[in-house]
XYZ file of N, CA and C in Angstrom:
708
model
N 100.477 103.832 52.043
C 99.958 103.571 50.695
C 101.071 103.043 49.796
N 102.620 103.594 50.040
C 103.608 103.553 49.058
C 103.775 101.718 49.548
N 103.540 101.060 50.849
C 103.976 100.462 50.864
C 102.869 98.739 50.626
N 101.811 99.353 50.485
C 100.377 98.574 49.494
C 100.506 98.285 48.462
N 100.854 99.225 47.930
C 101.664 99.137 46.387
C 102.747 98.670 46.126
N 103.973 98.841 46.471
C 105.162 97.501 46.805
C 104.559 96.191 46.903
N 103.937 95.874 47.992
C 103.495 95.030 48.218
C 102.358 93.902 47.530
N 101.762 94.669 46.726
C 100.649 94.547 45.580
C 101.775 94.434 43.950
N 102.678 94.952 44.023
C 103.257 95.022 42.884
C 104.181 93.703 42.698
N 105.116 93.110 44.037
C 105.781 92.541 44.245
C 105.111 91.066 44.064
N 103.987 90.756 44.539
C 103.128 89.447 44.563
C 102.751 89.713 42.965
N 102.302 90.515 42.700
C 102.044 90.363 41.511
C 103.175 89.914 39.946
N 104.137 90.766 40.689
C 105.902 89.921 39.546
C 105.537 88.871 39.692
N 105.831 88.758 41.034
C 106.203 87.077 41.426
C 105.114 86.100 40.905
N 103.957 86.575 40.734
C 102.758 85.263 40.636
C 102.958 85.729 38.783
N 103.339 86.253 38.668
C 103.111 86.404 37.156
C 104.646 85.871 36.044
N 105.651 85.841 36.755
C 106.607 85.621 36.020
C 106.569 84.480 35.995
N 107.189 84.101 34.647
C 106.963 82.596 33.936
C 105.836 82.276 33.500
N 104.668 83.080 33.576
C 103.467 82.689 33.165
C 103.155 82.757 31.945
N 102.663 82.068 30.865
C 102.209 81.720 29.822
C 100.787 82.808 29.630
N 100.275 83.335 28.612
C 99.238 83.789 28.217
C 98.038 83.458 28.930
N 97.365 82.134 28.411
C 96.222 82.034 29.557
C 96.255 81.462 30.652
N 97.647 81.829 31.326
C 97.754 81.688 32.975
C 97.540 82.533 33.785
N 97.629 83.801 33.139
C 97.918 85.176 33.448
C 96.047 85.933 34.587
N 95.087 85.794 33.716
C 93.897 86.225 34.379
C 93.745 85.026 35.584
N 94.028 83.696 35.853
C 93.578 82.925 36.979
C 94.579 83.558 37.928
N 96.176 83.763 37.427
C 96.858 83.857 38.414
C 96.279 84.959 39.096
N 96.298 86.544 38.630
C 96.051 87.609 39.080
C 94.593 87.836 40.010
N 93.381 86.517 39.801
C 92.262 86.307 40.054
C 93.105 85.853 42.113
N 94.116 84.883 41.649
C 94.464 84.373 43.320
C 95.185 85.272 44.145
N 95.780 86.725 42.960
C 96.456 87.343 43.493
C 95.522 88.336 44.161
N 94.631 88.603 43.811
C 93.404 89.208 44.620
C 92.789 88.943 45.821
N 92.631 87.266 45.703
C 92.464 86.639 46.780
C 93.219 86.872 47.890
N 94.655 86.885 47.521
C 96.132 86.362 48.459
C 95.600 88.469 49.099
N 95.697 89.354 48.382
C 95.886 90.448 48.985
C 94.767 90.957 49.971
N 93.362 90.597 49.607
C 91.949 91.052 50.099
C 91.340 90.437 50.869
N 90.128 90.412 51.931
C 90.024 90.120 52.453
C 88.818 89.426 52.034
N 89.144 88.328 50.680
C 87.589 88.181 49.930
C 88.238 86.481 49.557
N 87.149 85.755 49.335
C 87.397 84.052 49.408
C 87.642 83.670 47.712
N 87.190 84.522 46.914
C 87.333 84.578 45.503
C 86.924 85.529 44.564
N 87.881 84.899 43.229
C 87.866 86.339 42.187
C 87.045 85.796 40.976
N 86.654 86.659 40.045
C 86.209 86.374 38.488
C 86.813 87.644 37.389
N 86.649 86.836 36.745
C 87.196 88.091 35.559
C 86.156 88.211 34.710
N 85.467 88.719 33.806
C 84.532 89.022 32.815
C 84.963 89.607 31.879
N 84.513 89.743 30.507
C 85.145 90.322 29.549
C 83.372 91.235 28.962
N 83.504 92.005 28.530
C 82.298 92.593 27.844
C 82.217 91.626 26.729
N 80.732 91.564 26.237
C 80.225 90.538 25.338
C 79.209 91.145 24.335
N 79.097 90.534 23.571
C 77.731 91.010 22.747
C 76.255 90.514 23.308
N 75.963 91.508 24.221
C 74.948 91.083 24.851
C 75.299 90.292 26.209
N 75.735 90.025 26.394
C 76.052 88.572 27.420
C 77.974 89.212 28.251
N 77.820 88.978 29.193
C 79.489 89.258 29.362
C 80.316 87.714 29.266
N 80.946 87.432 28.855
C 81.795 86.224 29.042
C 82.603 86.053 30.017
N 82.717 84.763 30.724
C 83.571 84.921 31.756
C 85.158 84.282 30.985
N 85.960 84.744 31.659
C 87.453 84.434 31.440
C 88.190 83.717 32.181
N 88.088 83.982 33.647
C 88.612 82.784 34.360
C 88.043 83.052 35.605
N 88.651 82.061 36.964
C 88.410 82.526 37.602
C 89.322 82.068 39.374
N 89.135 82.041 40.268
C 89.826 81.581 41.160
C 88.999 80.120 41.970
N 88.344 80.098 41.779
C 87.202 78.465 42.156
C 85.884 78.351 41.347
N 85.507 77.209 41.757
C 84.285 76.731 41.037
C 83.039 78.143 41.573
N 82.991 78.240 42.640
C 82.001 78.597 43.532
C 82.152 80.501 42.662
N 83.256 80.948 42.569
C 83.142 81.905 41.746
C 82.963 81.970 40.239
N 83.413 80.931 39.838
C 83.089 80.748 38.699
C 81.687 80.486 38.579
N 81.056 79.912 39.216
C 79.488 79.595 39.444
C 78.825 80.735 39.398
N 79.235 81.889 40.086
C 78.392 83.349 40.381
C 78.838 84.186 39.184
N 79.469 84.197 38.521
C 80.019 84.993 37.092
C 79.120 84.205 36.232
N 79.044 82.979 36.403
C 77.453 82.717 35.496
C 76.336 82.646 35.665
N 76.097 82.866 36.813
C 74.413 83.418 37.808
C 74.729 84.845 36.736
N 75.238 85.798 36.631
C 75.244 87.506 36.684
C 75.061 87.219 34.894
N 75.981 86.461 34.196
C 75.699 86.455 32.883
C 74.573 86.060 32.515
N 73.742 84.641 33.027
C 72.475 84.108 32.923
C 71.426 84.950 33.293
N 71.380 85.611 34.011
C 70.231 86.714 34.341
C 70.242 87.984 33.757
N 71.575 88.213 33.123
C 71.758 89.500 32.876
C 71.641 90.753 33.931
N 71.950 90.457 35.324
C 71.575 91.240 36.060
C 72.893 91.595 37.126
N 73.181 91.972 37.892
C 74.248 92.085 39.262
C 75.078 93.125 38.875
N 76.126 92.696 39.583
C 76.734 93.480 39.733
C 78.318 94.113 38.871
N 78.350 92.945 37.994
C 79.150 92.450 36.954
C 78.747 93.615 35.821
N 76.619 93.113 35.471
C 76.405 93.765 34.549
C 76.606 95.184 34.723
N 75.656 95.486 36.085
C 75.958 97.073 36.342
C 77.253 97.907 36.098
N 78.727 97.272 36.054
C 79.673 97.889 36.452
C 80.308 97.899 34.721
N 79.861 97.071 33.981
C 79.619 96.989 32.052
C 78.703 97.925 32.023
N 77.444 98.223 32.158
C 76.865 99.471 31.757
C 77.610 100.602 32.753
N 77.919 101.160 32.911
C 77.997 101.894 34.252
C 79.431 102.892 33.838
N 80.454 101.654 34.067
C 82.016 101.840 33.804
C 82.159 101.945 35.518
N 81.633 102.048 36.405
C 82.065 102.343 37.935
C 81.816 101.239 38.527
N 83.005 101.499 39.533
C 83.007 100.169 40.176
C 81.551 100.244 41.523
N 81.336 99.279 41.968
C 80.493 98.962 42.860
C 80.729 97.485 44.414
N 80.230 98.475 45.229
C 81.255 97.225 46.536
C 79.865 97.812 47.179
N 79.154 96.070 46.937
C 78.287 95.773 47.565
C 78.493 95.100 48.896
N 78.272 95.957 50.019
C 78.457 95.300 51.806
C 77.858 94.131 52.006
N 76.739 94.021 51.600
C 75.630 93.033 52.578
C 74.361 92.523 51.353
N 74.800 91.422 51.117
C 73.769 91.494 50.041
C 71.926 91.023 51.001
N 72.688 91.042 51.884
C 71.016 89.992 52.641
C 70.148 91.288 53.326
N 71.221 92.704 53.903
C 70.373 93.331 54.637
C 70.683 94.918 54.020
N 69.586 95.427 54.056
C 69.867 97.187 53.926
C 69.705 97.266 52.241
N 70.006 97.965 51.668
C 69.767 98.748 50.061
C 70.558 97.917 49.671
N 71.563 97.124 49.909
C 72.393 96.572 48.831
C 71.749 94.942 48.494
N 70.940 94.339 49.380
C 69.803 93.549 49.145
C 68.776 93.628 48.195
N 68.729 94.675 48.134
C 67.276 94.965 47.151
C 67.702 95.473 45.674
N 68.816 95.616 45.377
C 69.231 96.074 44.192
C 69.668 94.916 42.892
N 69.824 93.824 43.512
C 69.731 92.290 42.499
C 69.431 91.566 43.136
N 67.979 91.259 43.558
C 67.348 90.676 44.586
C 67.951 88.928 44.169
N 67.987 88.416 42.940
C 67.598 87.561 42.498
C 69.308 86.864 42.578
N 69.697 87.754 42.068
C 71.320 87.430 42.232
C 72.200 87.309 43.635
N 71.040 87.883 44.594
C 71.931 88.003 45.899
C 71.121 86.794 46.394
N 69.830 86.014 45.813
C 69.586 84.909 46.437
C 70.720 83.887 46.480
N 70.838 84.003 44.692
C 72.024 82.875 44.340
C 73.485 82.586 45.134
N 73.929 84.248 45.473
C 74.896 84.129 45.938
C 75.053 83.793 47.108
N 73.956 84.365 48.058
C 73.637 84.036 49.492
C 73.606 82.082 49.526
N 72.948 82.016 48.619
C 72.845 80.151 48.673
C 74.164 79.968 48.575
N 75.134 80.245 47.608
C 76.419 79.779 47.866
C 77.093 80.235 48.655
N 77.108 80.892 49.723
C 77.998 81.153 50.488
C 78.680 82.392 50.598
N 78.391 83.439 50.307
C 79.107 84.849 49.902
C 77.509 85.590 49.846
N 78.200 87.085 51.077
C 77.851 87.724 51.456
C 77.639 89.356 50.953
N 79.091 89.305 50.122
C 79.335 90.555 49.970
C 80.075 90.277 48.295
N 80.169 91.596 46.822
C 80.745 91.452 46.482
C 81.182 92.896 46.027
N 82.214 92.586 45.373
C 83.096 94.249 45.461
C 83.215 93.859 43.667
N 83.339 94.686 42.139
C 83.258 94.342 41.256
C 83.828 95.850 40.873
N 84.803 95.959 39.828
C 85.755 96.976 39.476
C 85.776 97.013 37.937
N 85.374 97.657 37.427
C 86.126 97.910 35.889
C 87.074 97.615 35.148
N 87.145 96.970 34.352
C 89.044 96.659 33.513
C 88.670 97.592 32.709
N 89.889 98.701 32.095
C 89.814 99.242 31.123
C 90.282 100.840 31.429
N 90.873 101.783 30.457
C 91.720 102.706 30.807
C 90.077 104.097 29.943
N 90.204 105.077 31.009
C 89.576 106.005 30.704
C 87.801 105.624 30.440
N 86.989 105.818 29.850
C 86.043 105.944 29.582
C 85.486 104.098 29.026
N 86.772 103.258 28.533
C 85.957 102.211 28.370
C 86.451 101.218 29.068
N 85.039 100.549 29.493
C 85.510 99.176 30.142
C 85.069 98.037 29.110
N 86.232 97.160 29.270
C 86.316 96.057 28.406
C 85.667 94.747 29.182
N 85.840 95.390 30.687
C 85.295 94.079 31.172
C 85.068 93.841 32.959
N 85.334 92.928 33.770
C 85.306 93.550 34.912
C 85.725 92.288 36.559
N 86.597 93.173 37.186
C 86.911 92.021 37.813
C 85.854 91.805 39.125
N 85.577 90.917 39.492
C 84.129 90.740 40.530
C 85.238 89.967 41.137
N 84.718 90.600 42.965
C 85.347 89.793 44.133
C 83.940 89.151 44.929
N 85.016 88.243 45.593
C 83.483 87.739 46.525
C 83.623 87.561 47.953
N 83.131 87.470 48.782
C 83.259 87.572 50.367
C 82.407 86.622 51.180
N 82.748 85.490 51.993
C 81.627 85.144 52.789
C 81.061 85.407 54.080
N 81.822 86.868 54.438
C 80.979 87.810 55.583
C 80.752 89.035 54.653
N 79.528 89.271 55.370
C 79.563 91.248 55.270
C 80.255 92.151 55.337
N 80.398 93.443 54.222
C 81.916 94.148 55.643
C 82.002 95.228 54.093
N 82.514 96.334 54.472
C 82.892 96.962 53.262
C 84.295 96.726 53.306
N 85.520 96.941 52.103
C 86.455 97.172 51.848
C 87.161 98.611 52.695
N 88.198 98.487 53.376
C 88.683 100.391 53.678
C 89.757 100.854 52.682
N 89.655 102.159 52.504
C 90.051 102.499 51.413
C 91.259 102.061 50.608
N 92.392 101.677 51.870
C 93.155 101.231 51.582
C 93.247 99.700 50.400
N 92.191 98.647 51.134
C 91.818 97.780 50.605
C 91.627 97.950 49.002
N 90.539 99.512 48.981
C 90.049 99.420 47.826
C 91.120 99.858 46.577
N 92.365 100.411 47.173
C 93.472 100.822 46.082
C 94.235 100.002 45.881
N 94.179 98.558 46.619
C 94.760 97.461 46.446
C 94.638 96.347 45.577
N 92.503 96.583 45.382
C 92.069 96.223 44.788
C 91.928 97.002 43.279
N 92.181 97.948 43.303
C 92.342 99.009 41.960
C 93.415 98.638 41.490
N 94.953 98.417 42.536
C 96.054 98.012 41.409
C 95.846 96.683 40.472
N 95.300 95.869 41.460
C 95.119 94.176 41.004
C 94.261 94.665 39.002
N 93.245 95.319 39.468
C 91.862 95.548 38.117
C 93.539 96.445 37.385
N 94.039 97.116 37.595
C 95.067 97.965 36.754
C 95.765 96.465 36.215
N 96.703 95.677 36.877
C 97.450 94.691 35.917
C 96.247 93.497 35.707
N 95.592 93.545 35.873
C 94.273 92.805 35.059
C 94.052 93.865 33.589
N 93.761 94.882 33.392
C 93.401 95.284 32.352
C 95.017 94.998 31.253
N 96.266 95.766 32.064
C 97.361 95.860 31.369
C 97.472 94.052 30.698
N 97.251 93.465 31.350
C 97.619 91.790 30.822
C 96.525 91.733 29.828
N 95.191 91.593 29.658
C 94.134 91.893 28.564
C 94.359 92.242 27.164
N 95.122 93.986 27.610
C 95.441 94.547 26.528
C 96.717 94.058 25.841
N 97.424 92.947 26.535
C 98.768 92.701 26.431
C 98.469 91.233 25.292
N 97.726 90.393 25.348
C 97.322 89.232 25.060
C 96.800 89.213 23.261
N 97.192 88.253 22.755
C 97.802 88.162 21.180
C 96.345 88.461 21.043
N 95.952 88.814 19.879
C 94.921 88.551 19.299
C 94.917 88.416 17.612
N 93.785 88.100 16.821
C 93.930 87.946 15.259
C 94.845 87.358 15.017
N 95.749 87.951 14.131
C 96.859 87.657 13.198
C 97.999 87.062 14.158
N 98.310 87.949 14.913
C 99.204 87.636 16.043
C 98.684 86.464 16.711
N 97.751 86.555 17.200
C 97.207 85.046 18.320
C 97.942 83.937 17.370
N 97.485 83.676 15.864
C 97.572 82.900 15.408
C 99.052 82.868 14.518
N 99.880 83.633 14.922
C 101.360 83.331 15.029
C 102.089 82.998 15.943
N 101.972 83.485 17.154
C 102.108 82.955 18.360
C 101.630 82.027 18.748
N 100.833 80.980 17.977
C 100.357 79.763 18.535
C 99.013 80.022 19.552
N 98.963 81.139 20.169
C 97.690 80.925 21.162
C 96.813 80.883 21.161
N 95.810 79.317 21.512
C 95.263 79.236 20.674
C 93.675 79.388 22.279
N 94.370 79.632 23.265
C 93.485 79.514 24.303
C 92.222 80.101 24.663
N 92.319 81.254 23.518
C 90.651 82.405 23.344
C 89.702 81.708 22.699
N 90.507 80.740 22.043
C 89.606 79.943 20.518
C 87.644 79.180 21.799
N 88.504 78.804 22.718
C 87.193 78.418 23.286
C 86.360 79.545 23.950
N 86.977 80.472 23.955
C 86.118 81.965 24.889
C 85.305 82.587 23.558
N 85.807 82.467 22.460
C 85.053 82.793 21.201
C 84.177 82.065 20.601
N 83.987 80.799 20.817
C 83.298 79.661 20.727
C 81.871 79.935 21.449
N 82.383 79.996 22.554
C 80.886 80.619 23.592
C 80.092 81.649 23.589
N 80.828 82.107 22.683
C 80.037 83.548 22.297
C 79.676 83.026 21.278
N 79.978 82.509 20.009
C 79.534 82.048 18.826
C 77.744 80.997 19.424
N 78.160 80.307 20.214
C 77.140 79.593 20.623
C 76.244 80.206 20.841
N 75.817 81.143 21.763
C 75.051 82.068 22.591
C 74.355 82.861 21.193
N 75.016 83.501 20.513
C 74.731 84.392 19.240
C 74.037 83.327 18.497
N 74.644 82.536 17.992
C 73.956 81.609 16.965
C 72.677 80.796 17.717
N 72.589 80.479 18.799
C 71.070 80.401 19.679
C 70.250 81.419 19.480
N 70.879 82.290 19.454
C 69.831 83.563 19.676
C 69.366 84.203 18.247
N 69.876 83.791 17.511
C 69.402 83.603 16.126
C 68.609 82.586 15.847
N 68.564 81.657 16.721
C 67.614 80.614 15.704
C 66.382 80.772 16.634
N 66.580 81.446 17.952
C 65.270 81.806 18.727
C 64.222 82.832 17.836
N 65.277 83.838 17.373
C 64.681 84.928 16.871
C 63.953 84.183 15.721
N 64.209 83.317 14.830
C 63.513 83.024 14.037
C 62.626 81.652 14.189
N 62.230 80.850 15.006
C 61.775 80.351 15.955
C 60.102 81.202 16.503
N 60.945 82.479 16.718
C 59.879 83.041 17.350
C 59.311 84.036 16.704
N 60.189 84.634 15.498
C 59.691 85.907 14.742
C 59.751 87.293 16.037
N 60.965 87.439 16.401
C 61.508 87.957 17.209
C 62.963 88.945 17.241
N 62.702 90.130 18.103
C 64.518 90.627 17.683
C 65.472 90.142 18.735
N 66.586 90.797 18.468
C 67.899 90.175 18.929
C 67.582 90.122 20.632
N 67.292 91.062 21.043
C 67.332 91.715 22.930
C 66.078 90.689 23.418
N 65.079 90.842 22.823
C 63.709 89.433 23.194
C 64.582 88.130 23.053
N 65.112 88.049 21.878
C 65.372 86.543 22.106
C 66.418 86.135 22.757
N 67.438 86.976 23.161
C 68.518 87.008 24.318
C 67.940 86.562 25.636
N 66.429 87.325 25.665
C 65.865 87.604 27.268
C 64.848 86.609 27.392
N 64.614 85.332 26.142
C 63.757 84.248 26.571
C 64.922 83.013 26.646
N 66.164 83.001 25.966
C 66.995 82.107 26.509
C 67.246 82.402 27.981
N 67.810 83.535 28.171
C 67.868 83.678 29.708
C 67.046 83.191 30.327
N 65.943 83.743 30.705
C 64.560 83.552 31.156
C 64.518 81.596 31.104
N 64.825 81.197 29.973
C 64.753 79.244 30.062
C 65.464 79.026 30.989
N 67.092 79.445 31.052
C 68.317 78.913 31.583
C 67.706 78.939 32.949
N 67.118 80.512 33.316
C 66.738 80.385 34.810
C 66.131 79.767 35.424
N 64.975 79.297 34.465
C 63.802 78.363 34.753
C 64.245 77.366 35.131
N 65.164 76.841 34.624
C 65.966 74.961 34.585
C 67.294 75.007 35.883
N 67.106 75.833 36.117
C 68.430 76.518 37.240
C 70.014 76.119 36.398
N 70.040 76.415 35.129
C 70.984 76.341 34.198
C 71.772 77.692 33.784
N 73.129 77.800 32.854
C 73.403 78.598 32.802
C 73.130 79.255 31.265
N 72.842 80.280 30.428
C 72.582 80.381 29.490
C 73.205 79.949 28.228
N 74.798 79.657 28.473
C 75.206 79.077 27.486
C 75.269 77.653 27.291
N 74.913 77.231 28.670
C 74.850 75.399 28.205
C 73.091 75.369 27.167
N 71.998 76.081 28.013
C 70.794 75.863 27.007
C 71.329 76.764 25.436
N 72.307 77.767 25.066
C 72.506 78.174 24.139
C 73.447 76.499 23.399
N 73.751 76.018 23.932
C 74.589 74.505 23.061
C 73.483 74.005 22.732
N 72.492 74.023 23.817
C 70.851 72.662 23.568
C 70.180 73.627 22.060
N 69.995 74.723 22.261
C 69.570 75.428 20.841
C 70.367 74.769 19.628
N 71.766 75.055 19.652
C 72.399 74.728 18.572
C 72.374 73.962 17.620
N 72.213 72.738 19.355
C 72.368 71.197 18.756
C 71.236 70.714 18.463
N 69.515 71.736 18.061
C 68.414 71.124 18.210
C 68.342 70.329 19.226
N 68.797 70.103 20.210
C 67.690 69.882 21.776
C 67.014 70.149 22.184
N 66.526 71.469 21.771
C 65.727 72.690 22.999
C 65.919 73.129 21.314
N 64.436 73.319 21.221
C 63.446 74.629 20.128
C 62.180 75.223 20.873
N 62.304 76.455 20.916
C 61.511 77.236 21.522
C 60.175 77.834 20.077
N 59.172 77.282 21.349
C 57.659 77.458 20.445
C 57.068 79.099 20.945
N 56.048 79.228 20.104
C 55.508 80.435 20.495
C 54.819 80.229 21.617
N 54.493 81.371 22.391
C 53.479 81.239 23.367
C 51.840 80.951 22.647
């Protein structure tokens, strides 16, 4: 174990020194990769309503961190309500199939079998959550899984480490400005649904979703089409 941790600690200096602010979550996303026996990482941040994604290690994961936000469903969300992590074996066969039926289609279409998804955040709150992905079946052994616990540990420590407010904007960093943007979008859609529809906040969250899915889109590109008057949603 002492020597998982060396080993987990050491890749992790190394991929992290010299790194700039928003280099920091992609790197640690490959450093997951480089240690596990999984093809890619995502990071998530808790959201108002919605989780935001933060970075990620490929398209194809980045793709499935917005399947889980667009549906509001998997394994991402579960582990935001929850706070516990969850390492789903097999999404095609047995109980772990049937528990985001809809999400394990998506993922099964892309190529990944299995995903393992961990908590960021110290004690009782999670801020957010790191999702792995796999394109065989297979559980993690324990060892694996404390390997994968250190990675979610300097994932949260870098999070909590990262400028924000006053500071962001003395330090120049200006790289959240678009992760706050997307949330602004999504919110301000979902305001003009609600009034659109004479509707509250959680309904009109769950008929943008519900569009995005329809169009095989992700919720915040139809949350831009709201914005920009493209897409106005009528009553039934």
């Amino acid at each position: 174990m002492d020597q998982d941790r060396a080993r987990a600690a050491d890749l992790i200096a190394s991929t992290l020194r010299g790194a700039a602010p928003e280099q920091v979550p992609e790197r640690l996303c490959a450093v997951a990769v480089a240690l596990l026996p999984v093809s890619g990482a995502s990071v998530s941040l808790r959201g108002g309503g919605m989780p935001a994604q933060l970075s990620a290690s490929s398209p194809r994961a980045a793709h499935l961190a917005d399947v889980q936000a667009t549906l509001g469903d998997g394994p991402c969300q579960w582990v935001l309500e929850t706070g516990a992590p969850v390492f789903v074996r097999d999404l095609v066969a047995g109980g772990d199939a049937d528990r985001w039926p809809v999400f394990a289609q998506a993922a099964t279409a892309a190529g990944v079998r299995a995903v393992y998804a961990l908590p960021l955040g110290f004690g009782d709150v999670c801020v957010g959550t790191l999702d792995l992905y796999r394109e065989s079946p297979g559980e993690l052994t324990d060892r694996q899984r404390r390997t994968a616990e250190i990675v979610a540990g300097a994932m949260t420590v870098a999070l909590m480490a990262l400028p924000h407010g006053e500071e962001q904007e003395a330090e120049g960093a200006h790289w959240l400005h678009g992760l706050a943007s997307d949330h602004d979008a999504v919110h301000h859609a979902v305001g003009m649904i609600m009034a659109q529809l004479g509707m509250g906040a959680e309904d009109a969250l769950a008929r943008l979703r519900g569009d995005a899915f329809a169009q095989g889109r992700t919720a915040l590109d139809v949350a831009r089409d709201v914005v920009a008057r493209r897409r106005r949603f009528e009553p039934d």
